[in-house]
């Protein structure tokens, strides 16, 4: 396990003073990066080999989002390394030990030039000591669309520099940010009260994200919201973040727990 202590900053909060969902994802990503930089398989070392970790999927279960100024501990637990795949948990707790959020993630080690899997080497094994996976209700890696779902298109988003990470493609947390913004925009315009309530929820919810392909600078992302047909009380929805041809870059699910 690797962890670090922090405090929720003003720049990480929404208009009500809660840590944003994408801010939580950023904390988890920072935690894994800090562990990577302990080495020996640092980002610089992997860059020399032309390799990088690329995420396949996220599952984040949130009990409550912390508020401005709260002191937190953020941790990660790598629990499986096999061939070119890496699986790891994340968590955020208060300084008193209250569990705020717990997550699971699946990663692939990729040769960036060839776009092919790269077998995990001894340095990577040394960098990520394995531990027991954390107890949580694990959802499937693949996100299923609601059967007979109603589909709604939302205004497209053009990829800018602020969406990119050091691998020069859209950061995985940015897809979640774009999906949640699409839900808020749609629910506000259409007066969809149950969807607006879900989008503004700050406790007892789950976010899942599945990544299909990479978006780069200048690409256009077309969000499509899919909501289960005939639901009187909405408990979840799926957002497809599609390319110009209708194929998803990423699929994001937001669900009440």
mmCIF file of C-alpha atoms in Angstrom, residues 45-200:
data_model
loop_
_atom_site.group_PDB
_atom_site.id
_atom_site.type_symbol
_atom_site.label_atom_id
_atom_site.label_comp_id
_atom_site.label_asym_id
_atom_site.label_seq_id
_atom_site.Cartn_x
_atom_site.Cartn_y
_atom_site.Cartn_z
ATOM 1 C CA UNK A 45 12.364 5.356 -16.907
ATOM 2 C CA UNK A 46 9.243 4.157 -18.705
ATOM 3 C CA UNK A 47 9.474 7.045 -21.168
ATOM 4 C CA UNK A 48 12.958 5.869 -22.179
ATOM 5 C CA UNK A 49 11.443 2.457 -22.944
ATOM 6 C CA UNK A 50 8.571 4.063 -24.817
ATOM 7 C CA UNK A 51 5.942 2.535 -22.534
ATOM 8 C CA UNK A 52 3.139 3.832 -20.316
ATOM 9 C CA UNK A 53 0.243 2.644 -18.199
ATOM 10 C CA UNK A 54 -3.117 3.135 -19.941
ATOM 11 C CA UNK A 55 -6.319 2.710 -17.966
ATOM 12 C CA UNK A 56 -9.043 0.319 -19.099
ATOM 13 C CA UNK A 57 -11.706 0.992 -16.484
ATOM 14 C CA UNK A 58 -12.602 2.758 -13.242
ATOM 15 C CA UNK A 59 -15.143 1.930 -10.561
ATOM 16 C CA UNK A 60 -15.438 4.536 -7.817
ATOM 17 C CA UNK A 61 -17.877 4.030 -4.916
ATOM 18 C CA UNK A 62 -18.429 7.236 -2.977
ATOM 19 C CA UNK A 63 -19.892 7.285 0.527
ATOM 20 C CA UNK A 64 -19.573 11.050 0.705
ATOM 21 C CA UNK A 65 -17.490 13.725 -0.961
ATOM 22 C CA UNK A 66 -15.373 15.702 1.531
ATOM 23 C CA UNK A 67 -15.759 19.450 1.959
ATOM 24 C CA UNK A 68 -13.338 22.335 1.713
ATOM 25 C CA UNK A 69 -10.574 22.165 4.310
ATOM 26 C CA UNK A 70 -11.069 18.549 5.392
ATOM 27 C CA UNK A 71 -7.865 16.606 6.029
ATOM 28 C CA UNK A 72 -7.738 13.329 4.124
ATOM 29 C CA UNK A 73 -5.510 10.330 3.492
ATOM 30 C CA UNK A 74 -5.375 9.005 -0.061
ATOM 31 C CA UNK A 75 -4.027 5.529 -0.735
ATOM 32 C CA UNK A 76 -3.557 2.920 -3.415
ATOM 33 C CA UNK A 77 -3.218 -0.860 -3.221
ATOM 34 C CA UNK A 78 -1.810 -2.691 -6.267
ATOM 35 C CA UNK A 79 -3.128 -6.244 -5.920
ATOM 36 C CA UNK A 80 -2.364 -7.987 -9.213
ATOM 37 C CA UNK A 81 0.337 -7.739 -11.887
ATOM 38 C CA UNK A 82 0.123 -10.283 -14.682
ATOM 39 C CA UNK A 83 1.549 -10.263 -18.229
ATOM 40 C CA UNK A 84 0.808 -6.647 -19.249
ATOM 41 C CA UNK A 85 -2.118 -5.989 -16.875
ATOM 42 C CA UNK A 86 -2.162 -4.161 -13.533
ATOM 43 C CA UNK A 87 -5.069 -4.045 -11.073
ATOM 44 C CA UNK A 88 -5.181 -1.645 -8.152
ATOM 45 C CA UNK A 89 -7.541 -0.268 -5.525
ATOM 46 C CA UNK A 90 -7.703 3.286 -4.235
ATOM 47 C CA UNK A 91 -9.255 4.850 -1.157
ATOM 48 C CA UNK A 92 -9.802 8.219 0.487
ATOM 49 C CA UNK A 93 -10.329 8.475 4.248
ATOM 50 C CA UNK A 94 -10.618 11.267 6.791
ATOM 51 C CA UNK A 95 -7.874 11.745 9.352
ATOM 52 C CA UNK A 96 -10.187 9.932 11.814
ATOM 53 C CA UNK A 97 -10.421 6.900 9.550
ATOM 54 C CA UNK A 98 -13.884 7.465 8.056
ATOM 55 C CA UNK A 99 -13.976 5.887 4.593
ATOM 56 C CA UNK A 100 -15.062 8.495 2.048
ATOM 57 C CA UNK A 101 -14.515 6.603 -1.199
ATOM 58 C CA UNK A 102 -13.094 3.323 -2.456
ATOM 59 C CA UNK A 103 -12.207 2.430 -6.038
ATOM 60 C CA UNK A 104 -11.031 -0.310 -8.344
ATOM 61 C CA UNK A 105 -9.090 0.195 -11.563
ATOM 62 C CA UNK A 106 -7.700 -1.925 -14.405
ATOM 63 C CA UNK A 107 -4.609 -0.832 -16.356
ATOM 64 C CA UNK A 108 -2.626 -2.054 -19.371
ATOM 65 C CA UNK A 109 1.084 -1.497 -19.982
ATOM 66 C CA UNK A 110 1.450 -0.335 -23.586
ATOM 67 C CA UNK A 111 4.277 0.242 -26.072
ATOM 68 C CA UNK A 112 3.288 3.730 -27.194
ATOM 69 C CA UNK A 113 4.968 3.609 -30.602
ATOM 70 C CA UNK A 114 3.552 0.235 -31.633
ATOM 71 C CA UNK A 115 0.296 0.447 -29.694
ATOM 72 C CA UNK A 116 0.853 -3.091 -28.437
ATOM 73 C CA UNK A 117 0.968 -4.607 -24.921
ATOM 74 C CA UNK A 118 4.331 -4.578 -23.124
ATOM 75 C CA UNK A 119 5.160 -7.357 -20.700
ATOM 76 C CA UNK A 120 5.665 -6.293 -17.077
ATOM 77 C CA UNK A 121 9.371 -6.391 -16.115
ATOM 78 C CA UNK A 122 11.229 -6.764 -12.797
ATOM 79 C CA UNK A 123 11.540 -2.993 -12.221
ATOM 80 C CA UNK A 124 7.770 -2.596 -12.469
ATOM 81 C CA UNK A 125 7.237 -5.477 -10.029
ATOM 82 C CA UNK A 126 9.620 -3.775 -7.579
ATOM 83 C CA UNK A 127 7.817 -0.445 -7.970
ATOM 84 C CA UNK A 128 4.382 -1.832 -7.101
ATOM 85 C CA UNK A 129 4.549 -4.268 -4.138
ATOM 86 C CA UNK A 130 1.331 -6.279 -4.104
ATOM 87 C CA UNK A 131 -1.130 -6.435 -1.220
ATOM 88 C CA UNK A 132 -4.592 -7.877 -0.561
ATOM 89 C CA UNK A 133 -7.390 -6.328 -2.634
ATOM 90 C CA UNK A 134 -9.721 -4.098 -0.640
ATOM 91 C CA UNK A 135 -13.233 -5.243 0.332
ATOM 92 C CA UNK A 136 -15.867 -3.586 -1.850
ATOM 93 C CA UNK A 137 -18.728 -4.630 -4.108
ATOM 94 C CA UNK A 138 -16.955 -5.114 -7.431
ATOM 95 C CA UNK A 139 -18.989 -4.269 -10.533
ATOM 96 C CA UNK A 140 -18.323 -5.807 -13.980
ATOM 97 C CA UNK A 141 -15.610 -4.091 -16.023
ATOM 98 C CA UNK A 142 -17.940 -3.677 -18.998
ATOM 99 C CA UNK A 143 -20.710 -1.092 -18.717
ATOM 100 C CA UNK A 144 -24.073 -2.213 -20.080
ATOM 101 C CA UNK A 145 -26.482 0.324 -21.530
ATOM 102 C CA UNK A 146 -30.017 0.352 -20.087
ATOM 103 C CA UNK A 147 -32.314 -1.939 -22.079
ATOM 104 C CA UNK A 148 -34.642 -0.017 -24.421
ATOM 105 C CA UNK A 149 -32.974 3.156 -23.160
ATOM 106 C CA UNK A 150 -33.995 6.627 -24.219
ATOM 107 C CA UNK A 151 -31.151 8.466 -25.975
ATOM 108 C CA UNK A 152 -30.423 12.172 -25.821
ATOM 109 C CA UNK A 153 -27.613 13.983 -27.618
ATOM 110 C CA UNK A 154 -25.763 16.828 -25.917
ATOM 111 C CA UNK A 155 -23.583 19.556 -27.412
ATOM 112 C CA UNK A 156 -20.230 18.244 -28.589
ATOM 113 C CA UNK A 157 -16.906 19.061 -26.917
ATOM 114 C CA UNK A 158 -13.686 19.770 -28.833
ATOM 115 C CA UNK A 159 -10.531 18.436 -27.187
ATOM 116 C CA UNK A 160 -8.189 21.208 -26.034
ATOM 117 C CA UNK A 161 -4.756 21.263 -24.447
ATOM 118 C CA UNK A 162 -6.256 21.358 -20.950
ATOM 119 C CA UNK A 163 -7.809 17.914 -21.557
ATOM 120 C CA UNK A 164 -4.460 16.212 -22.299
ATOM 121 C CA UNK A 165 -1.963 14.431 -20.066
ATOM 122 C CA UNK A 166 1.751 13.696 -20.550
ATOM 123 C CA UNK A 167 0.905 10.919 -23.034
ATOM 124 C CA UNK A 168 -0.696 13.578 -25.286
ATOM 125 C CA UNK A 169 -4.173 12.087 -25.209
ATOM 126 C CA UNK A 170 -7.243 12.969 -23.128
ATOM 127 C CA UNK A 171 -6.669 12.220 -19.447
ATOM 128 C CA UNK A 172 -9.038 9.569 -18.123
ATOM 129 C CA UNK A 173 -10.426 11.904 -15.475
ATOM 130 C CA UNK A 174 -11.344 14.412 -18.171
ATOM 131 C CA UNK A 175 -13.739 11.945 -19.799
ATOM 132 C CA UNK A 176 -15.592 11.691 -16.505
ATOM 133 C CA UNK A 177 -15.637 15.481 -16.210
ATOM 134 C CA UNK A 178 -17.094 15.817 -19.735
ATOM 135 C CA UNK A 179 -19.733 13.146 -19.045
ATOM 136 C CA UNK A 180 -20.883 14.717 -15.776
ATOM 137 C CA UNK A 181 -21.006 18.168 -17.380
ATOM 138 C CA UNK A 182 -23.195 16.706 -20.148
ATOM 139 C CA UNK A 183 -25.586 15.243 -17.555
ATOM 140 C CA UNK A 184 -25.854 18.560 -15.707
ATOM 141 C CA UNK A 185 -26.360 20.525 -18.931
ATOM 142 C CA UNK A 186 -29.049 18.183 -20.220
ATOM 143 C CA UNK A 187 -30.932 17.868 -16.928
ATOM 144 C CA UNK A 188 -30.970 21.654 -16.531
ATOM 145 C CA UNK A 189 -32.252 22.376 -20.045
ATOM 146 C CA UNK A 190 -34.872 19.622 -20.077
ATOM 147 C CA UNK A 191 -36.050 20.124 -16.461
ATOM 148 C CA UNK A 192 -35.340 16.457 -15.811
ATOM 149 C CA UNK A 193 -35.618 16.611 -12.020
ATOM 150 C CA UNK A 194 -34.604 13.032 -11.169
ATOM 151 C CA UNK A 195 -31.530 13.250 -13.418
ATOM 152 C CA UNK A 196 -30.600 16.651 -11.963
ATOM 153 C CA UNK A 197 -30.884 15.192 -8.447
ATOM 154 C CA UNK A 198 -28.608 12.312 -9.430
ATOM 155 C CA UNK A 199 -26.058 14.670 -11.006
ATOM 156 C CA UNK A 200 -25.945 16.918 -7.942
#
